mmCIF file of C-alpha atoms and ligand atoms in Angstrom:
data_model
loop_
_atom_site.group_PDB
_atom_site.id
_atom_site.type_symbol
_atom_site.label_atom_id
_atom_site.label_comp_id
_atom_site.label_asym_id
_atom_site.label_seq_id
_atom_site.Cartn_x
_atom_site.Cartn_y
_atom_site.Cartn_z
ATOM 1 C CA UNK U 163 111.488 99.055 75.722
ATOM 2 C CA UNK U 164 110.157 101.745 78.044
ATOM 3 C CA UNK U 165 112.480 103.359 80.583
ATOM 4 C CA UNK U 166 110.535 102.445 83.722
ATOM 5 C CA UNK U 167 108.435 99.323 83.946
ATOM 6 C CA UNK U 168 104.878 99.632 85.241
ATOM 7 C CA UNK U 169 104.577 98.957 88.956
ATOM 8 C CA UNK U 170 108.230 99.812 89.410
ATOM 9 C CA UNK U 171 109.783 102.876 90.968
ATOM 10 C CA UNK U 172 113.212 103.396 89.463
ATOM 11 C CA UNK U 173 115.877 103.992 92.109
ATOM 12 C CA UNK U 174 117.070 107.589 91.615
ATOM 13 C CA UNK U 175 120.505 106.141 90.979
ATOM 14 C CA UNK U 176 122.083 102.802 91.669
ATOM 15 C CA UNK U 177 122.097 102.683 95.452
ATOM 16 C CA UNK U 178 124.384 100.466 97.470
ATOM 17 C CA UNK U 179 123.303 99.637 101.020
ATOM 18 C CA UNK U 180 125.063 97.692 103.730
ATOM 19 C CA UNK U 181 128.646 96.662 104.267
ATOM 20 C CA UNK U 182 131.157 98.691 106.226
ATOM 21 C CA UNK U 183 134.579 100.128 105.591
ATOM 22 C CA UNK U 184 135.959 98.315 108.611
ATOM 23 C CA UNK U 185 134.638 95.077 107.274
ATOM 24 C CA UNK U 186 136.015 95.683 103.786
ATOM 25 C CA UNK U 187 139.483 96.530 105.042
ATOM 26 C CA UNK U 188 140.044 93.793 107.572
ATOM 27 C CA UNK U 189 139.622 90.089 108.092
ATOM 28 C CA UNK U 190 137.635 89.494 104.924
ATOM 29 C CA UNK U 191 140.632 90.692 102.873
ATOM 30 C CA UNK U 192 138.564 92.511 100.252
ATOM 31 C CA UNK U 193 135.968 89.780 100.057
ATOM 32 C CA UNK U 194 132.494 91.201 99.521
ATOM 33 C CA UNK U 195 129.107 90.254 98.137
ATOM 34 C CA UNK U 196 127.027 92.515 95.905
ATOM 35 C CA UNK U 197 123.381 91.497 96.209
ATOM 36 C CA UNK U 198 121.080 92.551 93.384
ATOM 37 C CA UNK U 199 117.708 94.171 94.027
ATOM 38 C CA UNK U 200 115.226 93.487 92.509
ATOM 39 C CA UNK U 201 115.739 89.749 92.470
ATOM 40 C CA UNK U 202 113.556 86.701 93.142
ATOM 41 C CA UNK U 203 109.781 86.348 93.151
ATOM 42 C CA UNK U 204 107.799 88.470 90.716
ATOM 43 C CA UNK U 205 104.110 89.267 91.135
ATOM 44 C CA UNK U 206 103.048 86.521 88.709
ATOM 45 C CA UNK U 207 104.961 83.835 90.579
ATOM 46 C CA UNK U 208 103.679 84.975 93.962
ATOM 47 C CA UNK U 209 100.131 84.803 92.592
ATOM 48 C CA UNK U 210 100.643 81.363 91.052
ATOM 49 C CA UNK U 211 102.176 79.824 94.170
ATOM 50 C CA UNK U 212 99.476 81.311 96.428
ATOM 51 C CA UNK U 213 96.864 79.981 94.001
ATOM 52 C CA UNK U 214 98.100 76.416 94.444
ATOM 53 C CA UNK U 215 98.390 76.833 98.224
ATOM 54 C CA UNK U 216 94.827 78.157 98.430
ATOM 55 C CA UNK U 217 93.479 75.361 96.273
ATOM 56 C CA UNK U 218 95.215 72.857 98.569
ATOM 57 C CA UNK U 219 93.710 74.592 101.596
ATOM 58 C CA UNK U 220 90.179 74.758 100.131
ATOM 59 C CA UNK U 221 89.927 71.334 98.470
ATOM 60 C CA UNK U 222 92.658 69.284 100.169
ATOM 61 C CA UNK U 223 95.097 67.012 98.365
ATOM 62 C CA UNK U 224 95.501 65.727 95.787
ATOM 63 C CA UNK U 225 95.549 68.876 93.689
ATOM 64 C CA UNK U 226 96.667 68.458 90.081
ATOM 65 C CA UNK U 227 98.864 71.054 88.410
ATOM 66 C CA UNK U 228 99.547 70.907 84.678
ATOM 67 C CA UNK U 229 103.330 71.356 84.191
ATOM 68 C CA UNK U 230 105.515 72.941 86.871
ATOM 69 C CA UNK U 231 103.557 75.799 88.423
ATOM 70 C CA UNK U 232 106.784 77.847 88.081
ATOM 71 C CA UNK U 233 110.193 76.641 86.943
ATOM 72 C CA UNK U 234 111.803 76.201 90.333
ATOM 73 C CA UNK U 235 112.857 72.892 91.814
ATOM 74 C CA UNK U 236 112.421 73.956 95.444
ATOM 75 C CA UNK U 237 108.922 75.342 94.866
ATOM 76 C CA UNK U 238 107.823 72.255 92.956
ATOM 77 C CA UNK U 239 109.317 69.805 95.483
ATOM 78 C CA UNK U 240 107.765 71.680 98.426
ATOM 79 C CA UNK U 241 104.308 71.704 96.845
ATOM 80 C CA UNK U 242 104.635 68.041 95.870
ATOM 81 C CA UNK U 243 105.328 67.192 99.510
ATOM 82 C CA UNK U 244 102.101 69.013 100.452
ATOM 83 C CA UNK U 245 99.998 66.909 98.098
ATOM 84 C CA UNK U 246 100.275 68.454 94.652
ATOM 85 C CA UNK U 247 100.488 66.062 91.712
ATOM 86 C CA UNK U 248 102.291 67.621 88.779
ATOM 87 C CA UNK U 249 101.221 66.230 85.399
ATOM 88 C CA UNK U 250 102.425 66.921 81.891
ATOM 89 C CA UNK U 251 98.975 66.895 80.297
ATOM 90 C CA UNK U 252 95.370 67.165 81.430
ATOM 91 C CA UNK U 253 94.790 63.634 80.080
ATOM 92 C CA UNK U 254 96.570 62.418 83.248
ATOM 93 C CA UNK U 255 93.987 64.076 85.538
ATOM 94 C CA UNK U 256 91.083 61.819 86.582
ATOM 95 C CA UNK U 257 87.764 62.673 84.930
ATOM 96 C CA UNK U 258 86.003 65.446 86.901
ATOM 97 C CA UNK U 259 89.201 66.337 88.818
ATOM 98 C CA UNK U 260 90.568 69.770 89.658
ATOM 99 C CA UNK U 261 93.575 71.064 87.766
ATOM 100 C CA UNK U 262 95.567 74.283 88.022
ATOM 101 C CA UNK U 263 97.220 75.679 84.897
ATOM 102 C CA UNK U 264 100.765 76.962 85.423
ATOM 103 C CA UNK U 265 101.948 80.585 85.392
ATOM 104 C CA UNK U 266 103.368 80.172 81.876
ATOM 105 C CA UNK U 267 99.914 79.949 80.251
ATOM 106 C CA UNK U 268 98.117 77.400 78.089
ATOM 107 C CA UNK U 269 96.683 77.368 74.598
ATOM 108 C CA UNK U 270 92.934 77.313 73.878
ATOM 109 C CA UNK U 271 93.360 73.649 72.856
ATOM 110 C CA UNK U 272 94.385 72.788 76.424
ATOM 111 C CA UNK U 273 91.332 74.601 77.831
ATOM 112 C CA UNK U 274 89.144 72.720 75.355
ATOM 113 C CA UNK U 275 90.601 69.339 76.282
ATOM 114 C CA UNK U 276 90.049 70.046 79.980
ATOM 115 C CA UNK U 277 86.449 71.006 79.302
ATOM 116 C CA UNK U 278 85.873 67.885 77.238
ATOM 117 C CA UNK U 279 87.082 65.769 80.153
ATOM 118 C CA UNK U 280 84.879 67.680 82.626
ATOM 119 C CA UNK U 281 87.836 68.921 84.607
ATOM 120 C CA UNK U 282 87.456 71.824 86.973
ATOM 121 C CA UNK U 283 90.186 74.315 86.118
ATOM 122 C CA UNK U 284 91.869 77.184 87.890
ATOM 123 C CA UNK U 285 94.101 79.281 85.699
ATOM 124 C CA UNK U 286 97.286 80.611 87.320
ATOM 125 C CA UNK U 287 98.557 82.115 84.049
ATOM 126 C CA UNK U 288 100.411 85.344 84.778
ATOM 127 C CA UNK U 289 98.248 88.316 83.720
ATOM 128 C CA UNK U 290 101.220 89.631 81.721
ATOM 129 C CA UNK U 291 101.192 86.439 79.657
ATOM 130 C CA UNK U 292 97.439 86.734 79.176
ATOM 131 C CA UNK U 293 98.115 90.212 77.812
ATOM 132 C CA UNK U 294 100.400 88.724 75.127
ATOM 133 C CA UNK U 295 97.759 86.073 74.296
ATOM 134 C CA UNK U 296 95.274 88.901 73.724
ATOM 135 C CA UNK U 297 97.744 90.691 71.446
ATOM 136 C CA UNK U 298 98.098 87.509 69.374
ATOM 137 C CA UNK U 299 94.335 87.270 69.041
ATOM 138 C CA UNK U 300 93.972 90.884 68.069
ATOM 139 C CA UNK U 301 96.683 90.797 65.393
ATOM 140 C CA UNK U 302 95.428 87.452 64.067
ATOM 141 C CA UNK U 303 91.920 88.916 63.783
ATOM 142 C CA UNK U 304 93.400 91.839 61.842
ATOM 143 C CA UNK U 305 95.025 89.286 59.522
ATOM 144 C CA UNK U 306 98.669 89.949 60.453
ATOM 145 C CA UNK U 307 101.480 87.436 60.276
ATOM 146 C CA UNK U 308 102.931 87.311 63.787
ATOM 147 C CA UNK U 309 106.643 86.783 64.435
ATOM 148 C CA UNK U 310 106.859 85.436 67.990
ATOM 149 C CA UNK U 311 110.390 85.885 69.333
ATOM 150 C CA UNK U 312 110.999 83.170 71.917
ATOM 151 C CA UNK U 313 112.640 79.896 72.790
ATOM 152 C CA UNK U 314 111.454 76.818 70.955
ATOM 153 C CA UNK U 315 109.816 74.263 73.247
ATOM 154 C CA UNK U 316 109.241 76.677 76.152
ATOM 155 C CA UNK U 317 105.759 76.267 77.644
ATOM 156 C CA UNK U 318 104.968 79.961 77.449
ATOM 157 C CA UNK U 319 105.710 80.047 73.728
ATOM 158 C CA UNK U 320 103.587 76.933 73.124
ATOM 159 C CA UNK U 321 100.643 78.527 74.913
ATOM 160 C CA UNK U 322 101.017 81.891 73.177
ATOM 161 C CA UNK U 323 101.513 80.438 69.689
ATOM 162 C CA UNK U 324 98.533 78.152 70.313
ATOM 163 C CA UNK U 325 96.208 81.176 70.340
ATOM 164 C CA UNK U 326 96.566 81.448 66.552
ATOM 165 C CA UNK U 327 98.742 78.592 65.270
ATOM 166 C CA UNK U 328 98.089 79.476 61.600
ATOM 167 C CA UNK U 329 99.254 83.045 62.057
ATOM 168 C CA UNK U 330 102.191 82.720 64.480
ATOM 169 C CA UNK U 331 105.727 81.761 63.452
ATOM 170 C CA UNK U 332 108.429 81.285 66.044
ATOM 171 C CA UNK U 333 111.676 83.218 65.733
ATOM 172 C CA UNK U 334 114.224 81.741 68.100
ATOM 173 C CA UNK U 335 117.629 81.952 66.396
ATOM 174 C CA UNK U 336 118.825 84.395 63.731
ATOM 175 C CA UNK U 337 118.557 81.563 61.174
ATOM 176 C CA UNK U 338 114.796 81.390 61.751
ATOM 177 C CA UNK U 339 114.407 84.852 60.216
ATOM 178 C CA UNK U 340 115.352 83.532 56.777
ATOM 179 C CA UNK U 341 112.848 80.683 57.121
ATOM 180 C CA UNK U 342 109.682 82.616 57.985
ATOM 181 C CA UNK U 343 107.153 83.225 55.203
ATOM 182 C CA UNK U 344 104.653 86.080 55.223
ATOM 183 C CA UNK U 345 101.692 86.800 52.992
ATOM 184 C CA UNK U 346 101.949 90.604 53.011
ATOM 185 C CA UNK U 347 105.172 92.272 54.252
ATOM 186 C CA UNK U 348 103.207 95.370 55.245
ATOM 187 C CA UNK U 349 101.106 93.314 57.700
ATOM 188 C CA UNK U 350 103.709 91.758 59.969
ATOM 189 C CA UNK U 351 104.102 92.300 63.711
ATOM 190 C CA UNK U 352 106.603 90.983 66.238
ATOM 191 C CA UNK U 353 105.659 89.893 69.737
ATOM 192 C CA UNK U 354 107.802 88.084 72.302
ATOM 193 C CA UNK U 355 108.073 85.691 75.202
ATOM 194 C CA UNK U 356 108.068 87.593 78.504
ATOM 195 C CA UNK U 357 111.382 86.312 79.864
ATOM 196 C CA UNK U 358 113.941 86.990 77.142
ATOM 197 C CA UNK U 359 117.160 88.958 77.238
ATOM 198 C CA UNK U 360 116.120 92.536 76.463
ATOM 199 C CA UNK U 361 119.288 93.172 74.427
ATOM 200 C CA UNK U 362 119.105 89.955 72.410
ATOM 201 C CA UNK U 363 115.450 90.554 71.635
ATOM 202 C CA UNK U 364 116.272 93.992 70.262
ATOM 203 C CA UNK U 365 118.962 92.377 68.074
ATOM 204 C CA UNK U 366 116.387 89.921 66.767
ATOM 205 C CA UNK U 367 113.966 92.798 66.067
ATOM 206 C CA UNK U 368 116.664 94.676 64.124
ATOM 207 C CA UNK U 369 117.311 91.532 62.075
ATOM 208 C CA UNK U 370 113.573 91.107 61.455
ATOM 209 C CA UNK U 371 113.289 94.747 60.426
ATOM 210 C CA UNK U 372 116.029 94.285 57.823
ATOM 211 C CA UNK U 373 113.891 91.609 56.201
ATOM 212 C CA UNK U 374 110.528 93.296 56.842
ATOM 213 C CA UNK U 375 111.103 97.084 56.997
ATOM 214 C CA UNK U 376 107.411 97.718 57.716
ATOM 215 C CA UNK U 377 107.168 95.298 60.653
ATOM 216 C CA UNK U 378 104.987 96.671 63.489
ATOM 217 C CA UNK U 379 106.060 96.785 67.134
ATOM 218 C CA UNK U 380 103.885 95.358 69.923
ATOM 219 C CA UNK U 381 101.473 97.861 71.468
ATOM 220 C CA UNK U 382 103.423 97.578 74.754
ATOM 221 C CA UNK U 383 106.487 95.698 75.997
ATOM 222 C CA UNK U 384 106.036 91.941 76.078
ATOM 223 C CA UNK U 385 109.224 91.317 78.057
ATOM 224 C CA UNK U 386 107.791 91.835 81.507
ATOM 225 C CA UNK U 387 108.816 94.326 84.174
ATOM 226 C CA UNK U 388 110.323 91.598 86.380
ATOM 227 C CA UNK U 389 112.524 90.171 83.646
ATOM 228 C CA UNK U 390 113.865 93.546 82.604
ATOM 229 C CA UNK U 391 114.301 94.870 86.164
ATOM 230 C CA UNK U 392 116.348 91.796 87.177
ATOM 231 C CA UNK U 393 118.535 92.212 84.107
ATOM 232 C CA UNK U 394 119.115 95.910 84.845
ATOM 233 C CA UNK U 395 120.108 95.073 88.443
ATOM 234 C CA UNK U 396 122.578 92.356 87.499
ATOM 235 C CA UNK U 397 124.067 94.570 84.785
ATOM 236 C CA UNK U 398 124.638 97.368 87.311
ATOM 237 C CA UNK U 399 126.962 95.197 89.394
ATOM 238 C CA UNK U 400 128.381 92.707 86.884
ATOM 239 C CA UNK U 401 131.509 94.614 85.876
ATOM 240 C CA UNK U 402 132.619 94.731 89.513
ATOM 241 C CA UNK U 403 132.129 91.002 90.036
ATOM 242 C CA UNK U 404 134.771 88.292 89.742
ATOM 243 C CA UNK U 405 131.930 85.790 89.994
ATOM 244 C CA UNK U 406 128.131 86.093 89.753
ATOM 245 C CA UNK U 407 126.001 83.351 91.263
ATOM 246 C CA UNK U 408 122.411 83.280 90.032
ATOM 247 C CA UNK U 409 120.020 81.212 92.124
ATOM 248 C CA UNK U 410 117.508 79.523 89.829
ATOM 249 C CA UNK U 411 116.649 76.269 88.083
ATOM 250 C CA UNK U 412 118.050 75.009 84.817
ATOM 251 C CA UNK U 413 114.660 75.118 83.080
ATOM 252 C CA UNK U 414 113.973 78.715 84.149
ATOM 253 C CA UNK U 415 114.320 80.952 81.118
ATOM 254 C CA UNK U 416 114.568 84.236 83.023
ATOM 255 C CA UNK U 417 117.134 82.811 85.465
ATOM 256 C CA UNK U 418 119.341 81.530 82.643
ATOM 257 C CA UNK U 419 119.169 84.933 80.975
ATOM 258 C CA UNK U 420 120.594 86.505 84.154
ATOM 259 C CA UNK U 421 123.744 84.365 83.836
ATOM 260 C CA UNK U 422 124.162 85.426 80.196
ATOM 261 C CA UNK U 423 123.481 89.092 80.927
ATOM 262 C CA UNK U 424 125.993 89.074 83.808
ATOM 263 C CA UNK U 425 128.723 87.695 81.532
ATOM 264 C CA UNK U 426 127.860 90.117 78.722
ATOM 265 C CA UNK U 427 127.983 93.015 81.196
ATOM 266 C CA UNK U 428 131.498 92.184 82.350
ATOM 267 C CA UNK U 429 131.326 89.598 85.136
ATOM 268 C CA UNK U 430 134.459 87.447 84.971
ATOM 269 C CA UNK U 431 132.463 84.260 85.626
ATOM 270 C CA UNK U 432 128.812 83.379 86.279
ATOM 271 C CA UNK U 433 126.895 80.246 87.249
ATOM 272 C CA UNK U 434 123.330 79.114 87.913
ATOM 273 C CA UNK U 435 122.601 77.014 91.030
ATOM 274 C CA UNK U 436 119.418 75.697 92.588
ATOM 275 C CA UNK U 437 120.963 75.507 96.051
ATOM 276 C CA UNK U 438 124.048 76.871 97.854
ATOM 277 C CA UNK U 439 125.355 73.315 98.169
ATOM 278 C CA UNK U 440 125.766 73.208 94.375
ATOM 279 C CA UNK U 441 128.381 75.983 94.386
ATOM 280 C CA UNK U 442 131.729 74.533 93.379
ATOM 281 C CA UNK U 443 134.343 75.893 95.778
ATOM 282 C CA UNK U 444 136.890 76.157 92.947
ATOM 283 C CA UNK U 445 134.713 78.934 91.437
ATOM 284 C CA UNK U 446 135.852 81.060 94.394
ATOM 285 C CA UNK U 447 139.572 80.708 93.709
ATOM 286 C CA UNK U 448 141.093 84.199 93.457
ATOM 287 C CA UNK U 449 137.668 85.836 93.806
ATOM 288 C CA UNK U 450 137.070 88.987 95.860
ATOM 289 C CA UNK U 451 133.673 90.303 94.724
ATOM 290 C CA UNK U 452 130.799 87.836 94.365
ATOM 291 C CA UNK U 453 127.559 89.059 92.811
ATOM 292 C CA UNK U 454 124.359 87.314 93.895
ATOM 293 C CA UNK U 455 120.933 87.442 92.294
ATOM 294 C CA UNK U 456 117.995 85.116 91.618
ATOM 295 C CA UNK U 457 115.365 84.442 88.991
ATOM 296 C CA UNK U 458 111.716 85.454 89.186
ATOM 297 C CA UNK U 459 110.633 81.973 90.334
ATOM 298 C CA UNK U 460 113.099 81.747 93.241
ATOM 299 C CA UNK U 461 112.061 81.988 96.906
ATOM 300 C CA UNK U 462 114.372 84.393 98.765
ATOM 301 C CA UNK U 463 115.110 81.777 101.432
ATOM 302 C CA UNK U 464 117.399 80.114 98.876
ATOM 303 C CA UNK U 465 119.327 83.366 98.416
ATOM 304 C CA UNK U 466 119.633 83.744 102.199
ATOM 305 C CA UNK U 467 121.046 80.217 102.405
ATOM 306 C CA UNK U 468 123.607 81.120 99.732
ATOM 307 C CA UNK U 469 124.606 84.266 101.672
ATOM 308 C CA UNK U 470 125.122 82.131 104.811
ATOM 309 C CA UNK U 471 127.194 79.660 102.806
ATOM 310 C CA UNK U 472 129.359 82.497 101.483
ATOM 311 C CA UNK U 473 129.691 84.096 104.935
ATOM 312 C CA UNK U 474 131.034 80.818 106.322
ATOM 313 C CA UNK U 475 133.807 81.108 103.730
ATOM 314 C CA UNK U 476 134.720 84.720 104.481
ATOM 315 C CA UNK U 477 132.256 86.659 102.289
ATOM 316 C CA UNK U 478 130.432 88.312 105.207
ATOM 317 C CA UNK U 479 130.252 91.847 103.853
ATOM 318 C CA UNK U 480 127.000 92.104 101.874
ATOM 319 C CA UNK U 481 126.062 95.262 99.993
ATOM 320 C CA UNK U 482 122.683 95.451 98.289
ATOM 321 C CA UNK U 483 122.735 97.109 94.857
ATOM 322 C CA UNK U 484 119.282 98.573 94.204
ATOM 323 C CA UNK U 485 118.229 99.675 90.732
ATOM 324 C CA UNK U 486 114.434 99.719 91.231
ATOM 325 C CA UNK U 487 111.727 99.149 93.806
ATOM 326 C CA UNK U 488 108.879 96.949 92.640
ATOM 327 C CA UNK U 489 105.357 97.655 93.879
ATOM 328 C CA UNK U 490 103.282 95.477 91.594
ATOM 329 C CA UNK U 491 100.942 92.709 92.738
ATOM 330 C CA UNK U 492 98.160 90.795 90.984
ATOM 331 C CA UNK U 493 94.730 89.751 92.239
ATOM 332 C CA UNK U 494 94.227 86.006 92.622
ATOM 333 C CA UNK U 495 92.103 84.081 90.110
ATOM 334 C CA UNK U 496 88.454 85.002 90.664
ATOM 335 C CA UNK U 497 87.531 81.619 92.187
ATOM 336 C CA UNK U 498 89.945 82.227 95.085
ATOM 337 C CA UNK U 499 89.526 85.884 95.849
ATOM 338 C CA UNK U 500 88.402 85.765 99.486
ATOM 339 C CA UNK U 501 91.083 86.759 101.978
ATOM 340 C CA UNK U 502 94.629 87.651 101.158
ATOM 341 C CA UNK U 503 97.970 86.118 101.680
ATOM 342 C CA UNK U 504 101.573 85.859 100.833
ATOM 343 C CA UNK U 505 102.951 82.609 99.625
ATOM 344 C CA UNK U 506 104.529 80.555 102.392
ATOM 345 C CA UNK U 507 107.016 78.972 99.981
ATOM 346 C CA UNK U 508 109.428 81.912 100.211
HETATM 347 C C1 2E7 W 24 105.715 82.486 84.091
HETATM 348 C C2 2E7 W 24 106.228 83.160 83.041
HETATM 349 O O1 2E7 W 24 108.871 79.914 86.261
HETATM 350 P P1 2E7 W 24 109.963 80.727 85.676
HETATM 351 O O2 2E7 W 24 111.339 80.365 85.985
HETATM 352 O O3 2E7 W 24 109.673 80.775 84.127
HETATM 353 P P2 2E7 W 24 110.552 81.061 82.834
HETATM 354 O O4 2E7 W 24 109.551 81.484 81.813
HETATM 355 O O5 2E7 W 24 111.533 82.100 83.142
HETATM 356 O O6 2E7 W 24 111.175 79.748 82.420
HETATM 357 O O7 2E7 W 24 109.791 82.234 86.137
HETATM 358 C C3 2E7 W 24 108.575 82.835 86.415
HETATM 359 C C4 2E7 W 24 107.725 82.945 85.238
HETATM 360 C C5 2E7 W 24 108.158 83.612 84.135
HETATM 361 N N1 2E7 W 24 107.411 83.705 83.054
HETATM 362 C C6 2E7 W 24 106.504 82.378 85.215
HETATM 363 CL CL1 2E7 W 24 105.328 83.284 81.623
HETATM 364 FE FE1 F3S W 25 104.671 87.180 84.904
HETATM 365 FE FE2 F3S W 25 106.965 88.203 84.277
HETATM 366 FE FE3 F3S W 25 106.716 86.890 86.456
HETATM 367 S S1 F3S W 25 105.484 87.290 82.903
HETATM 368 S S2 F3S W 25 105.207 85.370 86.012
HETATM 369 S S3 F3S W 25 105.691 88.799 85.975
HETATM 370 S S4 F3S W 25 108.487 86.862 85.169
#
């Protein structure tokens, strides 16, 4: 993986902002919060949520979205209240209707089905996922066998593998490596889902390389800048934390990885919550330092609510731990490119 992700300025060192000595020494009795930065919305999520909001604005409800636009309960519930109908498959959209494809991407078969049913489509697939789809196509055209490292059943993996189902084999667990079959061991490449643990993916690559010493690497990192930046940030503070709380939904791959990475990097305990109200007060027993971060699909308002919840219980001293500053943003799908905006579900 490259040292600095595109669109990201690495912080010169880990910088810690906020908090005060007076605060640390007094009433809070050593209680403090370390708040990771970067955290929360990535550029692909911002684009996808704005896409749905613009479609609602331009066409009015109901707007159909295939699958959850991003894997966050609050985002999905808020958009549903505004008139979005989330469906599992395009077959549930009335003939001729308008459907948005989620940020995780779809296979060519899904595009074809939508076309067959005369649906109007707007594609909110993250451009960094589209990049991986193009890599699959290129390596399939060059007659490679493609080892796709990713989590079985995840929508992104289904869309990516669907670009060349005869050429792609999924490698999820270590056991899968024994099961894959290739035609020519000198023409094998590995690609990956964008939201994996960077360290675990490298382990999987090492295991693949033992079986296929000539395996090719992807032309550029598939794990995206947002995933890796959020992991770096949580790692930087984990060893100091008695507890890390990650705000994110249970079906959010990148959010779940943050819990695992925090534990691997030395946090004594770590949990995933959608909302502050889900924090179990017993988690705080004997805790001084609480680390807080959030997945790439999480509006920052949910993190602010968690900080308020913690402050009410004595964790008022908040220090932001910054490992990078993200600058990246993506243009909206072509159909929606007039005007600008930031998503209001934040
Ligand atoms: C699209 C892609 O919606 P998420 O929680 O999705 P994951 O893939 O982590 O379950 O996060 C944003 C996002 C990440 N990757 C959206 Cl391909
Ligand atoms: Fe895209 Fe990465 Fe976000 S793939 S949607 S930038 S987590």
